[in-house]
């Protein structure tokens, strides 16, 4: 089964993806993680994206599509969880093509719905916790970049909600519930067929 976790920064996509990896043996593909890796490895591409990411803007479709293409070719027995990808309509079209090329399809898109004020609190809280624990703080977890990331989400990514709704693949989940409650709702969406477009 291949799924997308869709939602603004701070919605809990990473937390839920990790749980699905542990319980279902799925493979998480986070373009954010891949880009951060490229950034720290000092490759040409890493240098190109570092600036864009620090500002909170989106890197070009070509770059992220290239990253996903490589990973898809390797296959995943338990299926893929796309986390932070696609983020634009061209990326969504590219994903459909890449999956078709691999003889695969997209099974479900889970939209984690979260209130904007909660997102800001969560991300600022995450950065403060990391700083207090002496852990690295993400360069884009500051108020200014966060604003850019939220605007990018609403402008460029949120049209995907309608796109996948029209394809009958969308399930909306209340991302404000506890981690366990969200896990349960996602499990129902993935295991039950009666939840299409709820
Ligand atoms: P967030 O918590 O903001 O959802 P991510 O770790 O998913 O963070 O992504 C961090 C940054 O990496 C984004 O702000 C953007 O600059 C870049 N990025 C990640 N995925 C994509 C993508 N699919 N398309 C364009 N840029 C991306």
mmCIF file of N, CA and C and ligand atoms in Angstrom, residues 7-11 13 30-33 35-36 49 52-61 64 83-88 91 123 126 138 140-141 146 149, ligand 1:
data_model
loop_
_atom_site.group_PDB
_atom_site.id
_atom_site.type_symbol
_atom_site.label_atom_id
_atom_site.label_comp_id
_atom_site.label_asym_id
_atom_site.label_seq_id
_atom_site.Cartn_x
_atom_site.Cartn_y
_atom_site.Cartn_z
ATOM 1 N N UNK A 7 -0.282 17.652 4.962
ATOM 2 C CA UNK A 7 -0.634 18.554 6.055
ATOM 3 C C UNK A 7 0.448 19.590 6.211
ATOM 4 N N UNK A 8 0.111 20.704 6.843
ATOM 5 C CA UNK A 8 1.079 21.792 7.004
ATOM 6 C C UNK A 8 2.233 21.398 7.922
ATOM 7 N N UNK A 9 3.295 22.208 7.957
ATOM 8 C CA UNK A 9 4.400 21.936 8.865
ATOM 9 C C UNK A 9 3.875 21.866 10.293
ATOM 10 N N UNK A 10 4.317 20.869 11.043
ATOM 11 C CA UNK A 10 3.886 20.750 12.434
ATOM 12 C C UNK A 10 2.615 19.942 12.616
ATOM 13 N N UNK A 11 2.052 19.427 11.520
ATOM 14 C CA UNK A 11 0.788 18.690 11.616
ATOM 15 C C UNK A 11 0.967 17.311 12.232
ATOM 16 N N UNK A 13 3.071 14.795 10.597
ATOM 17 C CA UNK A 13 3.310 13.808 9.528
ATOM 18 C C UNK A 13 4.464 12.866 9.890
ATOM 19 N N UNK A 30 10.717 10.919 3.168
ATOM 20 C CA UNK A 30 10.545 12.320 3.549
ATOM 21 C C UNK A 30 11.488 13.170 2.709
ATOM 22 N N UNK A 31 10.926 13.995 1.843
ATOM 23 C CA UNK A 31 11.806 14.830 1.012
ATOM 24 C C UNK A 31 12.540 15.851 1.871
ATOM 25 N N UNK A 32 11.913 16.273 2.995
ATOM 26 C CA UNK A 32 12.597 17.196 3.912
ATOM 27 C C UNK A 32 13.874 16.550 4.451
ATOM 28 N N UNK A 33 13.749 15.285 4.897
ATOM 29 C CA UNK A 33 14.935 14.571 5.414
ATOM 30 C C UNK A 33 15.983 14.389 4.308
ATOM 31 N N UNK A 35 16.485 16.216 1.705
ATOM 32 C CA UNK A 35 17.121 17.497 1.375
ATOM 33 C C UNK A 35 18.093 17.922 2.476
ATOM 34 N N UNK A 36 17.710 17.668 3.732
ATOM 35 C CA UNK A 36 18.628 18.006 4.836
ATOM 36 C C UNK A 36 19.899 17.165 4.747
ATOM 37 N N UNK A 49 20.116 23.980 -2.425
ATOM 38 C CA UNK A 49 18.867 23.986 -1.663
ATOM 39 C C UNK A 49 18.990 24.624 -0.271
ATOM 40 N N UNK A 52 17.323 28.093 0.134
ATOM 41 C CA UNK A 52 15.874 28.032 -0.067
ATOM 42 C C UNK A 52 15.203 27.450 1.174
ATOM 43 N N UNK A 53 15.788 26.369 1.687
ATOM 44 C CA UNK A 53 15.192 25.714 2.858
ATOM 45 C C UNK A 53 15.249 26.606 4.089
ATOM 46 N N UNK A 54 16.362 27.293 4.283
ATOM 47 C CA UNK A 54 16.499 28.152 5.462
ATOM 48 C C UNK A 54 15.431 29.243 5.457
ATOM 49 N N UNK A 55 15.060 29.686 4.250
ATOM 50 C CA UNK A 55 14.033 30.734 4.146
ATOM 51 C C UNK A 55 12.632 30.169 4.365
ATOM 52 N N UNK A 56 12.505 28.851 4.161
ATOM 53 C CA UNK A 56 11.186 28.238 4.303
ATOM 54 C C UNK A 56 10.424 28.151 2.998
ATOM 55 N N UNK A 57 11.112 28.460 1.891
ATOM 56 C CA UNK A 57 10.458 28.367 0.575
ATOM 57 C C UNK A 57 10.591 26.942 0.037
ATOM 58 N N UNK A 58 9.932 26.662 -1.068
ATOM 59 C CA UNK A 58 10.015 25.322 -1.651
ATOM 60 C C UNK A 58 11.179 25.230 -2.624
ATOM 61 N N UNK A 59 11.876 24.117 -2.613
ATOM 62 C CA UNK A 59 12.914 23.898 -3.622
ATOM 63 C C UNK A 59 12.213 23.495 -4.923
ATOM 64 N N UNK A 60 12.958 23.475 -6.023
ATOM 65 C CA UNK A 60 12.280 23.267 -7.313
ATOM 66 C C UNK A 60 11.729 21.844 -7.429
ATOM 67 N N UNK A 61 10.664 21.744 -8.205
ATOM 68 C CA UNK A 61 10.028 20.439 -8.425
ATOM 69 C C UNK A 61 11.032 19.428 -8.966
ATOM 70 N N UNK A 64 13.214 17.696 -6.175
ATOM 71 C CA UNK A 64 12.551 16.711 -5.300
ATOM 72 C C UNK A 64 12.020 15.516 -6.093
ATOM 73 N N UNK A 83 5.998 11.597 2.717
ATOM 74 C CA UNK A 83 5.882 12.562 3.825
ATOM 75 C C UNK A 83 6.552 13.861 3.370
ATOM 76 N N UNK A 84 5.738 14.867 3.119
ATOM 77 C CA UNK A 84 6.310 16.136 2.632
ATOM 78 C C UNK A 84 6.451 16.162 1.119
ATOM 79 N N UNK A 85 5.925 15.182 0.470
ATOM 80 C CA UNK A 85 5.915 15.089 -0.994
ATOM 81 C C UNK A 85 4.642 14.355 -1.394
ATOM 82 N N UNK A 86 3.927 14.749 -2.410
ATOM 83 C CA UNK A 86 4.118 15.964 -3.202
ATOM 84 C C UNK A 86 3.670 17.212 -2.446
ATOM 85 N N UNK A 87 4.252 18.337 -2.849
ATOM 86 C CA UNK A 87 3.920 19.630 -2.243
ATOM 87 C C UNK A 87 3.373 20.608 -3.275
ATOM 88 N N UNK A 88 3.349 20.224 -4.532
ATOM 89 C CA UNK A 88 2.787 21.073 -5.592
ATOM 90 C C UNK A 88 2.022 20.167 -6.559
ATOM 91 N N UNK A 91 4.293 18.159 -8.802
ATOM 92 C CA UNK A 91 4.882 17.016 -8.085
ATOM 93 C C UNK A 91 3.869 15.874 -7.978
ATOM 94 N N UNK A 123 5.716 24.115 16.624
ATOM 95 C CA UNK A 123 7.045 24.238 16.014
ATOM 96 C C UNK A 123 7.966 25.086 16.879
ATOM 97 N N UNK A 126 8.901 22.913 19.743
ATOM 98 C CA UNK A 126 9.881 21.897 19.340
ATOM 99 C C UNK A 126 11.286 22.505 19.301
ATOM 100 N N UNK A 138 16.456 23.091 14.007
ATOM 101 C CA UNK A 138 16.350 23.264 12.560
ATOM 102 C C UNK A 138 16.425 24.737 12.198
ATOM 103 N N UNK A 140 15.187 26.300 9.895
ATOM 104 C CA UNK A 140 13.945 26.916 9.431
ATOM 105 C C UNK A 140 12.847 26.901 10.493
ATOM 106 N N UNK A 141 13.176 26.499 11.733
ATOM 107 C CA UNK A 141 12.189 26.533 12.817
ATOM 108 C C UNK A 141 12.227 27.863 13.558
ATOM 109 N N UNK A 146 9.001 30.089 9.407
ATOM 110 C CA UNK A 146 7.759 29.363 9.636
ATOM 111 C C UNK A 146 6.603 30.027 8.897
ATOM 112 N N UNK A 149 6.880 29.073 5.392
ATOM 113 C CA UNK A 149 6.494 27.678 5.191
ATOM 114 C C UNK A 149 4.976 27.517 5.203
HETATM 115 P P1 LIG B 1 7.978 20.836 7.388
HETATM 116 O O1 LIG B 1 8.058 20.504 8.855
HETATM 117 O O2 LIG B 1 8.036 22.307 7.136
HETATM 118 O O3 LIG B 1 6.845 20.165 6.713
HETATM 119 P P2 LIG B 1 9.997 19.293 5.862
HETATM 120 O O4 LIG B 1 11.051 18.645 6.657
HETATM 121 O O5 LIG B 1 8.998 18.408 5.200
HETATM 122 O O6 LIG B 1 9.332 20.353 6.817
HETATM 123 O O7 LIG B 1 10.649 20.219 4.728
HETATM 124 C C1 LIG B 1 11.595 21.235 5.056
HETATM 125 C C2 LIG B 1 11.891 22.094 3.840
HETATM 126 O O8 LIG B 1 12.421 21.279 2.781
HETATM 127 C C3 LIG B 1 10.700 22.803 3.219
HETATM 128 O O9 LIG B 1 10.395 24.018 3.866
HETATM 129 C C4 LIG B 1 11.212 23.013 1.775
HETATM 130 O O10 LIG B 1 12.156 24.070 1.719
HETATM 131 C C5 LIG B 1 11.965 21.735 1.501
HETATM 132 N N1 LIG B 1 11.094 20.675 0.907
HETATM 133 C C6 LIG B 1 10.763 19.482 1.485
HETATM 134 N N2 LIG B 1 9.993 18.759 0.671
HETATM 135 C C7 LIG B 1 9.778 19.495 -0.446
HETATM 136 C C8 LIG B 1 9.046 19.307 -1.644
HETATM 137 N N3 LIG B 1 8.327 18.192 -1.870
HETATM 138 N N4 LIG B 1 9.076 20.299 -2.580
HETATM 139 C C9 LIG B 1 9.779 21.414 -2.385
HETATM 140 N N5 LIG B 1 10.489 21.673 -1.264
HETATM 141 C C10 LIG B 1 10.501 20.730 -0.297
#
